[in-house]
């Protein structure tokens, strides 16, 4: 996949930069696996780091050895918890350990994947953790890039599940602009081998529509017959949002893949869902 997010020629292409060692924390997850594959195909030494490989960013286990000689660290760590206290503790400890190890190893670029709207929602629920993470990165003393992405197509069924009550889905009519995980990974991989921005960039898909409409399209395509309706106060996983809270409101890099294209590509690859 070729996605150009840095049209300015001041940024070198992946073919023009030196080959680097890049530690991908969370490198076995949905985005991480693809980032490692892309960077490896480009000739970089991409090291996937996760507890399953003996590297734990929360406890610090294995970080020193994995980080030795690294030029860039890509932080894709995440937690499946949504409890605010748990999420804040996870991102605070993980980020502090990564940054401290990076300073000792002389890492020159820390790249972290965050969420569009984090700066507008603020320290509430899951976003309290992302807010803490972003602040730690900005204040951490390592050149950095913050990439804020919109929701992934792959997560829309989970969003629908969060709004399901008595067999029906009720979601907000506020806007979403989701994108394919593969395009998120392509962007992250490209950003990893370009200079640190010491700022934030937002990325999103090519279509913007109310949240309930995206859910209706995905569930219908996947053979899920739950009805999808509107709850104006439904928010996002229970967090109150406004019309444009979770879509870019300024400059953003826009992916190319539409939801219909993604649905066609993934048809038959998704397990049957309960209706």
Rosetta silent file (secondary structure, phi, psi, omega in degrees, C-alpha in Angstrom):
SEQUENCE: XXXXXXXXXXXXXXXXXXXXXXXXXXXXXXXXXXXXXXXXXXXXXXXXXXXXXXXXXXXXXXXXXXXXXXXXXXXXXXXXXXXXXXXXXXXXXXXXXXXXXXXXXXXXXXXXXXXXXXXXXXXXXXXXXXXXXXXXXXXXXXXXXXXXXXXXXXXXXXXXXXXXXXXXXXXXXXXXXXXXXXXXXXXXXXXXXXXXXXXXXXXXXXXXXXXXXXXXXXXXXXXXXXXXXXXXXXXXXXXXXXXXXXXXXXXXXXXXXXXXXXXXXXXXXXXXXXX
SCORE:     score description
SCORE:     0.000 S_00000001
   1 L     0.000  135.180  178.398    0.000    0.000    0.000 S_00000001
   2 L  -117.594  114.142  178.648    1.289    3.448   -0.874 S_00000001
   3 L  -127.107  119.146 -178.416   -0.133    6.341    1.111 S_00000001
   4 L   -98.522  111.089 -179.740    1.524    9.741    0.884 S_00000001
   5 L  -107.804   -8.480  179.451    0.886   11.793    3.985 S_00000001
   6 L  -121.183   77.331 -177.317    3.895   14.103    3.659 S_00000001
   7 L   -68.447  -21.520  179.055    3.491   15.838    0.287 S_00000001
   8 L   -64.853  124.980 -175.020    6.011   18.491    1.300 S_00000001
   9 L   -69.501   -5.571  176.925    9.302   17.523   -0.400 S_00000001
  10 L   -70.215  -16.594  176.489   11.228   18.548    2.711 S_00000001
  11 L   -94.357  124.862 -179.534   10.322   15.127    4.086 S_00000001
  12 L   -70.950  151.066  174.866   12.431   12.340    2.553 S_00000001
  13 L   -75.265  166.027 -179.279   10.737    9.282    1.126 S_00000001
  14 L   -60.412  -26.670 -178.133   11.227    5.918    2.770 S_00000001
  15 L   -78.531  -16.871 -175.275   13.670    5.027   -0.020 S_00000001
  16 L   -95.470  -17.006 -176.442   15.874    8.042    0.708 S_00000001
  17 L   -87.726  159.662  178.548   16.385    7.626    4.437 S_00000001
  18 L   -67.702  157.952  175.770   19.012    5.453    6.073 S_00000001
  19 L   -75.702  134.210 -170.723   18.075    2.021    7.248 S_00000001
  20 L  -127.291  161.645  167.643   17.208    2.190   10.935 S_00000001
  21 E   -95.593  124.444 -176.408   16.453    0.074   13.954 S_00000001
  22 E  -125.852  116.608  176.439   12.885    0.796   15.005 S_00000001
  23 E   -86.703  123.733 -179.309   11.398   -0.633   18.179 S_00000001
  24 E  -108.193   96.768  177.050    7.640   -1.096   17.835 S_00000001
  25 E   -73.574  128.020 -170.310    6.111   -1.285   21.307 S_00000001
  26 L    81.356   27.786 -172.862    2.795   -3.089   20.903 S_00000001
  27 L   -78.087    5.466  177.044    4.230   -4.613   17.747 S_00000001
  28 L  -111.083    4.807 -178.632    2.049   -7.728   17.851 S_00000001
  29 L   -88.073 -172.532 -176.991   -1.314   -5.926   17.753 S_00000001
  30 H   -54.577  -50.050  179.671   -3.639   -4.982   14.890 S_00000001
  31 H   -81.985  -42.234 -174.219   -1.594   -1.950   13.821 S_00000001
  32 H   -57.575  -45.162  179.978    1.747   -3.092   15.192 S_00000001
  33 H   -58.027  -42.850 -177.656    1.997   -6.277   13.111 S_00000001
  34 H   -70.484  -37.757  178.107    1.372   -4.322    9.913 S_00000001
  35 H   -62.677  -45.376  178.795    3.831   -1.568   10.846 S_00000001
  36 H   -59.951  -43.629 -179.941    6.552   -4.157   11.507 S_00000001
  37 H   -62.921  -43.451 -178.651    5.848   -5.844    8.167 S_00000001
  38 H   -64.217  -48.401 -177.692    5.987   -2.555    6.238 S_00000001
  39 H   -65.686  -38.745  178.244    9.221   -1.384    7.853 S_00000001
  40 H   -63.693  -41.250  179.124   10.865   -4.785    7.467 S_00000001
  41 H   -63.586  -26.246  178.712    9.963   -4.852    3.767 S_00000001
  42 L   -84.363   -2.836  177.485   11.697   -1.484    3.435 S_00000001
  43 L    96.938    2.232  177.570   14.891   -2.930    4.855 S_00000001
  44 L   -80.607  159.763  173.150   14.686   -1.498    8.365 S_00000001
  45 E   -92.410   97.264 -178.162   15.262   -3.567   11.471 S_00000001
  46 E   -99.757  116.905 -174.624   11.767   -3.458   12.969 S_00000001
  47 E  -106.147  110.462  177.170   11.624   -5.087   16.379 S_00000001
  48 E   -75.449  127.736 -178.379    8.146   -6.022   17.683 S_00000001
  49 E  -121.905  128.474  178.336    8.039   -5.601   21.449 S_00000001
  50 L  -161.877  165.540  177.875    5.277   -6.924   23.677 S_00000001
  51 H   -54.618  -32.864 -179.782    4.907   -8.951   26.879 S_00000001
  52 H   -67.047  -21.002  177.873    4.682  -12.100   24.740 S_00000001
  53 H  -102.426    9.939  177.707    8.203  -11.384   23.445 S_00000001
  54 L    87.184   13.854  179.406    9.559  -10.608   26.913 S_00000001
  55 L  -121.860  115.907 -176.804    9.302   -6.817   26.676 S_00000001
  56 L  -122.456  109.408 -176.447    6.848   -5.130   29.024 S_00000001
  57 L   -70.863  -22.313 -179.699    6.662   -1.351   28.868 S_00000001
  58 L   -77.232  -41.824  179.037    4.542   -1.145   32.048 S_00000001
  59 L   -90.372  -19.944 -176.351    6.966   -3.082   34.260 S_00000001
  60 L    90.514   -4.829 -177.536   10.073   -2.146   32.265 S_00000001
  61 L   -59.662  127.105  174.083   11.005   -5.800   31.772 S_00000001
  62 L    78.256   -2.404 -175.343   13.250   -6.322   28.729 S_00000001
  63 H   -65.480  -44.567 -175.256   13.230   -2.683   27.628 S_00000001
  64 H   -58.364  -48.492 -178.079   16.961   -2.011   27.954 S_00000001
  65 H   -66.369  -43.059 -178.043   18.007   -4.941   25.766 S_00000001
  66 H   -67.461  -31.717 -175.425   15.294   -4.373   23.162 S_00000001
  67 H   -81.944  -17.867 -174.953   16.038   -0.633   22.960 S_00000001
  68 L   -55.842  123.489  178.139   19.817   -0.968   22.479 S_00000001
  69 L    81.214    2.976 -177.412   20.833    0.676   19.217 S_00000001
  70 L   -74.244  138.757  174.363   17.319    1.870   18.353 S_00000001
  71 L   -91.146  -35.056 -173.903   16.925    5.040   16.324 S_00000001
  72 E  -137.410  144.467  170.662   13.134    5.309   16.676 S_00000001
  73 E  -119.902  126.295  175.510   10.508    3.995   19.066 S_00000001
  74 E  -105.217  117.690 -177.470    6.926    3.596   17.844 S_00000001
  75 E   -98.702  104.178  176.910    4.508    3.378   20.765 S_00000001
  76 L  -115.467   18.519  179.763    1.391    1.405   19.848 S_00000001
  77 L   -62.775  150.128 -179.409    0.799    0.011   23.333 S_00000001
  78 L  -156.987  165.664  176.878   -2.794   -0.147   24.451 S_00000001
  79 L  -127.631  146.459  177.767   -5.078   -1.556   27.095 S_00000001
  80 L   -85.635   -3.355  179.876   -8.454   -3.217   26.720 S_00000001
  81 L   -79.772  151.230  176.378   -9.594   -1.635   29.986 S_00000001
  82 L  -120.983   -4.686  176.157  -11.845    1.418   30.017 S_00000001
  83 L   -63.601  128.157 -172.591  -11.792    2.140   33.747 S_00000001
  84 H   -57.939  -44.874 -178.190  -10.293    5.611   34.067 S_00000001
  85 H   -63.386  -42.175 -179.641   -7.958    4.810   36.943 S_00000001
  86 H   -66.219  -43.760 -177.105   -6.623    1.688   35.242 S_00000001
  87 H   -65.223  -44.861  179.930   -6.150    3.415   31.882 S_00000001
  88 H   -61.892  -43.867  179.628   -4.322    6.414   33.346 S_00000001
  89 H   -62.266  -42.997 -179.525   -1.997    4.161   35.335 S_00000001
  90 H   -59.590  -55.809 -175.141   -1.247    2.020   32.269 S_00000001
  91 H   -68.475  -33.690  179.148   -0.362    4.881   29.925 S_00000001
  92 H   -65.812  -48.447 -178.274    1.508    6.851   32.588 S_00000001
  93 H   -68.801  -44.910 -178.510    3.749    3.954   33.602 S_00000001
  94 H   -60.732  -48.073 -177.625    4.269    2.637   30.083 S_00000001
  95 H   -66.645  -40.934  178.728    5.186    6.022   28.620 S_00000001
  96 H   -60.988  -42.998 -179.725    7.491    6.942   31.505 S_00000001
  97 H   -66.802  -42.235  178.804    9.385    3.664   31.145 S_00000001
  98 H   -62.085  -48.870 -177.225    9.703    3.981   27.380 S_00000001
  99 H   -63.760  -40.446 -179.982   10.945    7.576   27.512 S_00000001
 100 H   -63.839  -43.040  178.825   13.465    6.852   30.268 S_00000001
 101 H   -67.329  -35.131  178.311   14.882    3.899   28.336 S_00000001
 102 H   -64.216  -41.553  178.978   14.985    5.961   25.139 S_00000001
 103 H   -62.525  -41.548  179.608   17.071    8.667   26.795 S_00000001
 104 H   -67.222  -31.865 -177.279   19.565    6.103   28.012 S_00000001
 105 H   -89.926   -8.520 -179.552   19.734    4.514   24.560 S_00000001
 106 L    77.343   25.913  177.935   19.986    7.809   22.657 S_00000001
 107 L   -63.251  139.238 -174.263   16.752    7.342   20.696 S_00000001
 108 L  -108.195    0.924 -179.199   16.038   10.360   18.491 S_00000001
 109 E  -156.721  121.496  175.063   12.342    9.964   17.698 S_00000001
 110 E  -112.336  119.341 -179.281    9.393    8.823   19.811 S_00000001
 111 E  -115.240  129.861 -178.398    6.205    8.296   17.808 S_00000001
 112 E  -128.405  139.308  177.593    2.912    7.573   19.552 S_00000001
 113 E   -94.188  121.367  179.753   -0.508    6.705   18.128 S_00000001
 114 E  -122.349 -160.688 -171.540   -3.336    8.583   19.820 S_00000001
 115 E  -127.126  133.835  174.700   -6.969    9.388   19.008 S_00000001
 116 L   -58.123  131.552 -179.915   -8.573   12.318   17.201 S_00000001
 117 L   100.956   -9.621 -179.188  -10.528   14.330   19.750 S_00000001
 118 H   -56.041  -41.683 -177.914   -8.280   13.549   22.715 S_00000001
 119 H   -72.380  -18.074  179.764   -7.416   17.234   23.098 S_00000001
 120 H   -97.220  -34.618  178.840  -11.116   18.195   22.993 S_00000001
 121 H   -72.987  -42.529  177.557  -12.602   15.441   25.160 S_00000001
 122 L    83.971 -166.575 -172.497   -9.966   15.844   27.850 S_00000001
 123 L   -78.289   72.118  178.909   -9.245   13.662   30.889 S_00000001
 124 L  -131.550  130.235  176.321  -12.394   11.522   30.936 S_00000001
 125 L    54.566 -135.353  179.655  -12.530    7.708   30.869 S_00000001
 126 H   -57.237  -36.162 -177.262  -10.190    6.144   28.291 S_00000001
 127 H   -69.386  -18.143  173.244   -9.258    9.597   27.063 S_00000001
 128 H   -63.592  -38.589  177.223   -7.864   10.451   30.489 S_00000001
 129 H   -67.902  -43.637  179.350   -5.163    7.887   29.757 S_00000001
 130 H   -67.209  -35.092  176.617   -4.473    9.222   26.269 S_00000001
 131 H   -63.163  -44.525  178.377   -4.357   12.779   27.643 S_00000001
 132 H   -63.349  -40.445  179.824   -1.781   11.710   30.228 S_00000001
 133 H   -63.655  -47.423 -179.507    0.202    9.875   27.560 S_00000001
 134 H   -60.854  -43.296  179.714    0.268   12.840   25.187 S_00000001
 135 H   -62.894  -43.042  179.906    1.377   15.222   27.944 S_00000001
 136 H   -61.266  -38.984  179.939    4.153   12.862   29.033 S_00000001
 137 H   -67.931  -43.889  179.838    5.417   12.640   25.455 S_00000001
 138 H   -63.002  -35.272 -176.890    5.363   16.410   24.953 S_00000001
 139 L   -96.261    5.295 -167.549    7.252   16.939   28.219 S_00000001
 140 L   -81.801  -12.208  177.182    9.463   13.859   27.914 S_00000001
 141 L    84.335    6.245  175.533   12.597   15.372   26.425 S_00000001
 142 L  -115.342  132.383  176.784   12.725   13.073   23.364 S_00000001
 143 L   -50.938  138.015 -169.330   11.876   14.455   19.885 S_00000001
 144 E  -140.998  162.139  168.727    8.355   13.233   19.166 S_00000001
 145 E  -134.716  127.174  172.859    5.456   12.905   16.784 S_00000001
 146 E  -100.211  122.161  176.259    1.867   12.539   17.978 S_00000001
 147 E  -110.865  115.764  177.919   -0.390   10.856   15.438 S_00000001
 148 E  -102.748  118.650 -179.163   -4.082   11.141   16.229 S_00000001
 149 E  -107.780  153.009  170.947   -6.224    8.735   14.215 S_00000001
 150 L   -78.882 -178.900 -177.554   -9.969    8.436   13.919 S_00000001
 151 L   -64.680  150.937  178.338  -11.741    5.155   14.678 S_00000001
 152 E   -87.828  146.903  173.312  -10.828    2.086   12.593 S_00000001
 153 H   -52.178  -38.866 -176.422  -13.401    0.359   10.383 S_00000001
 154 H   -61.011  -21.573 -176.311  -12.482   -2.814   12.257 S_00000001
 155 H   -96.590   -3.496 -177.042  -13.825   -1.352   15.528 S_00000001
 156 H   -61.573  -40.588  175.835  -17.257   -0.270   14.280 S_00000001
 157 H   -58.992  -36.730  178.042  -18.946   -3.547   15.363 S_00000001
 158 H   -66.023  -37.319  176.836  -17.566   -3.007   18.869 S_00000001
 159 H   -63.819  -41.220  177.655  -18.981    0.525   18.854 S_00000001
 160 H   -62.481  -42.069  179.369  -22.348   -0.941   17.831 S_00000001
 161 H   -60.560  -37.109 -178.447  -22.140   -3.476   20.661 S_00000001
 162 H   -65.964  -23.579 -179.755  -21.519   -0.651   23.133 S_00000001
 163 L  -103.690   14.046 -177.618  -24.801    0.948   22.080 S_00000001
 164 E   -86.910  127.393  177.972  -26.887   -2.222   22.083 S_00000001
 165 E  -138.834  124.204  179.860  -29.872   -2.321   24.435 S_00000001
 166 L    53.606   38.873  174.828  -32.575   -4.991   24.344 S_00000001
 167 L    84.474   -1.933  178.536  -31.356   -6.244   20.997 S_00000001
 168 E  -118.715  150.780 -179.851  -31.336   -2.861   19.243 S_00000001
 169 E  -100.126  126.948  175.669  -28.434   -0.505   18.573 S_00000001
 170 E  -123.273  116.801 -178.232  -28.781    3.144   19.586 S_00000001
 171 E  -131.716  160.642 -178.530  -25.918    5.448   18.636 S_00000001
 172 L   -66.671  157.208  172.383  -25.360    9.159   18.351 S_00000001
 173 L   -96.166   10.667  174.017  -25.927   11.102   15.148 S_00000001
 174 L   -72.646  162.058 -167.011  -22.711   13.040   15.744 S_00000001
 175 E   -79.923  146.631  168.456  -20.027   12.668   13.105 S_00000001
 176 E  -126.254  160.131  175.421  -17.402    9.977   12.572 S_00000001
 177 L  -145.627   61.803 -171.173  -14.696    9.753    9.911 S_00000001
 178 L   -70.337  166.395 -178.123  -13.264    6.230   10.327 S_00000001
 179 E  -144.418  165.326 -179.822  -10.448    4.663    8.330 S_00000001
 180 L   -74.943  139.209  178.524   -8.950    1.268    7.548 S_00000001
 181 H   -58.200  -34.268  179.985   -6.393   -0.069   10.013 S_00000001
 182 H   -62.783  -35.859  178.436   -4.097   -0.860    7.082 S_00000001
 183 H   -74.256  -33.719  173.707   -3.966    2.818    6.148 S_00000001
 184 H   -60.095  -46.505 -179.500   -3.266    3.778    9.760 S_00000001
 185 H   -62.421  -40.168  179.444   -0.351    1.341    9.739 S_00000001
 186 H   -63.274  -40.598  178.436    0.961    2.702    6.434 S_00000001
 187 H   -66.456  -45.712 -179.491    0.913    6.222    7.813 S_00000001
 188 H   -59.713  -43.372 -179.914    2.606    5.228   11.067 S_00000001
 189 H   -62.901  -40.986  178.844    5.340    3.391    9.173 S_00000001
 190 H   -66.792  -42.881 -179.098    5.988    6.394    6.942 S_00000001
 191 H   -65.685  -29.362 -178.040    6.035    8.803    9.862 S_00000001
 192 H   -65.362  -26.250 -176.927    8.479    6.553   11.730 S_00000001
 193 L  -108.896   17.655  172.849   11.176    7.124    9.116 S_00000001
 194 L  -115.362  164.274 -176.842   10.665   10.878    8.729 S_00000001
 195 L   -60.083  148.178  176.184   11.929   13.588   11.092 S_00000001
 196 L   -61.845  138.761 -177.904   10.131   14.083   14.402 S_00000001
 197 L   -89.468  -20.054 -172.311    7.555   16.870   14.162 S_00000001
 198 L    51.413   43.863  179.855    7.473   17.816   17.858 S_00000001
 199 E  -170.368 -170.356 -176.423    3.768   18.267   17.335 S_00000001
 200 E  -116.718  144.969  171.694    0.573   16.442   16.412 S_00000001
 201 E  -126.499  145.615  178.404   -0.913   15.341   13.119 S_00000001
 202 E  -111.042  142.221  177.282   -4.417   13.995   12.575 S_00000001
 203 E  -128.501  148.390 -175.403   -5.387   11.257   10.125 S_00000001
 204 E  -155.927  167.683  176.395   -8.847   10.173    9.035 S_00000001
 205 L   -79.880  175.477 -174.917  -10.791    8.283    6.414 S_00000001
 206 L   -82.503   -9.955 -175.808  -12.300    9.827    3.267 S_00000001
 207 L  -118.816  139.304  177.180  -15.954    9.740    4.403 S_00000001
 208 L  -122.808  128.958 -178.167  -17.687   11.676    7.159 S_00000001
 209 E  -160.229  166.152  176.908  -21.149   10.668    8.372 S_00000001
 210 E   -59.869  148.100 -177.494  -23.149   10.175   11.582 S_00000001
 211 H   -56.074  -43.731 -175.609  -21.935    7.336   13.794 S_00000001
 212 H   -64.258  -30.401  179.713  -25.202    5.394   13.556 S_00000001
 213 H   -68.265  -42.007  177.035  -25.016    5.411    9.740 S_00000001
 214 H   -61.592  -43.527 -179.420  -21.574    3.785    9.704 S_00000001
 215 H   -62.992  -41.965 -179.674  -22.779    1.161   12.172 S_00000001
 216 H   -60.963  -42.652 -178.903  -25.883    0.424   10.101 S_00000001
 217 H   -66.055  -43.133 -178.213  -23.791   -0.120    6.951 S_00000001
 218 H   -68.289  -46.446 -178.654  -21.272   -2.392    8.646 S_00000001
 219 H   -63.352  -40.130  179.111  -23.834   -4.529   10.474 S_00000001
 220 H   -62.959  -43.808 -178.656  -25.918   -4.933    7.340 S_00000001
 221 H   -66.482  -28.342 -178.171  -22.890   -5.994    5.292 S_00000001
 222 L   -94.987   10.164  176.353  -21.883   -8.522    7.957 S_00000001
 223 L    74.103   22.149  178.670  -25.327  -10.092    8.137 S_00000001
 224 L   -96.212  117.951 -170.580  -26.159   -8.645   11.533 S_00000001
 225 L   -96.744   15.684  174.395  -29.882   -7.853   11.583 S_00000001
 226 L   -62.576  139.507  174.589  -30.023   -5.670   14.669 S_00000001
 227 L   -75.143  146.102 -179.315  -31.919   -2.447   14.048 S_00000001
 228 E  -120.620  120.833 -179.991  -29.841    0.715   14.352 S_00000001
 229 E  -124.632 -175.059 -173.791  -31.420    3.905   15.632 S_00000001
 230 E  -106.675  131.219  167.792  -30.420    7.314   16.921 S_00000001
 231 L  -123.737   98.779 -175.787  -29.683    8.316   20.493 S_00000001
 232 L   -56.137  -25.454 -178.200  -28.619   11.991   20.312 S_00000001
 233 L  -103.112   15.843 -175.360  -27.144   11.742   23.811 S_00000001
 234 L   -66.466  -29.010  179.059  -25.436    8.395   23.248 S_00000001
 235 L    66.921 -156.853 -179.371  -21.947    9.866   23.179 S_00000001
 236 E  -126.323  105.382 -172.473  -18.896    7.735   22.488 S_00000001
 237 L    51.527   42.145  177.525  -18.665    4.715   24.798 S_00000001
 238 L    84.219   -5.383  179.268  -20.694    6.728   27.288 S_00000001
 239 E   -91.716  124.367 -179.775  -18.519    9.844   27.013 S_00000001
 240 L   -61.098  134.471  176.309  -20.483   12.941   25.973 S_00000001
 241 L  -134.517  163.118  175.819  -19.363   14.375   22.627 S_00000001
 242 L  -106.310 -176.388 -171.051  -20.480   17.168   20.344 S_00000001
 243 L   -52.300  -43.907 -173.638  -21.070   17.186   16.584 S_00000001
 244 L  -117.761   22.848 -174.947  -17.392   17.287   15.539 S_00000001
 245 L   -61.484  -40.042 -172.984  -15.592   16.060   18.674 S_00000001
 246 L  -110.233   22.656  171.372  -14.107   12.894   17.135 S_00000001
 247 L  -123.009  155.880  178.470  -13.466   14.114   13.587 S_00000001
 248 L   -61.656  139.732  178.328  -10.653   16.401   12.421 S_00000001
 249 L  -115.811   -2.370  176.729  -11.554   20.077   12.615 S_00000001
 250 L  -133.128 -146.950  178.966   -8.349   21.428   11.078 S_00000001
 251 L   -64.384  137.211  178.570   -5.637   20.134    8.788 S_00000001
 252 L  -150.302  154.703  172.722   -5.591   16.364    8.488 S_00000001
 253 E   -92.822  130.283 -172.487   -4.115   13.678    6.289 S_00000001
 254 E  -110.974  128.599  176.021   -6.892   11.748    4.578 S_00000001
 255 L   -72.723  175.170 -174.927   -6.761    8.082    3.623 S_00000001
 256 L  -106.507  -26.449 -170.964   -8.123    6.727    0.371 S_00000001
 257 L   -79.031  125.082  178.294  -10.029    3.573    1.280 S_00000001
 258 L   -84.557  165.557  177.362  -13.787    3.960    1.647 S_00000001
 259 H   -61.589  -41.949  179.775  -15.941    1.858    3.940 S_00000001
 260 H   -60.937  -41.335  177.721  -17.534    0.107    0.952 S_00000001
 261 H   -62.540  -43.233  179.273  -14.108   -0.836   -0.393 S_00000001
 262 H   -64.214  -41.784  179.409  -13.071   -2.184    2.995 S_00000001
 263 H   -63.069  -39.392  177.809  -16.292   -4.163    3.321 S_00000001
 264 H   -64.919  -41.975 -178.355  -15.741   -5.730   -0.100 S_00000001
 265 H   -67.042  -33.282 -174.415  -12.147   -6.635    0.780 S_00000001
 266 H  -100.223    3.245 -179.754  -13.084   -8.198    4.109 S_00000001
 267 L   -57.413  128.265  178.882  -16.275   -9.941    2.985 S_00000001
 268 L    87.710  -13.282 -179.375  -16.247  -13.489    4.296 S_00000001
 269 L   -92.251  -11.803  179.667  -13.259  -12.887    6.570 S_00000001
 270 L   -94.741  137.332  178.279  -15.347  -11.747    9.527 S_00000001
 271 L   -65.480  149.489  177.945  -16.984  -14.383   11.762 S_00000001
 272 L   -56.467  138.851 -179.108  -20.797  -14.445   11.749 S_00000001
 273 L  -107.123  148.104  177.907  -22.225  -12.007   14.276 S_00000001
 274 L   -69.644  135.996  179.817  -25.243  -12.508   16.462 S_00000001
 275 L  -101.865    0.000    0.000  -28.218  -10.495   15.326 S_00000001
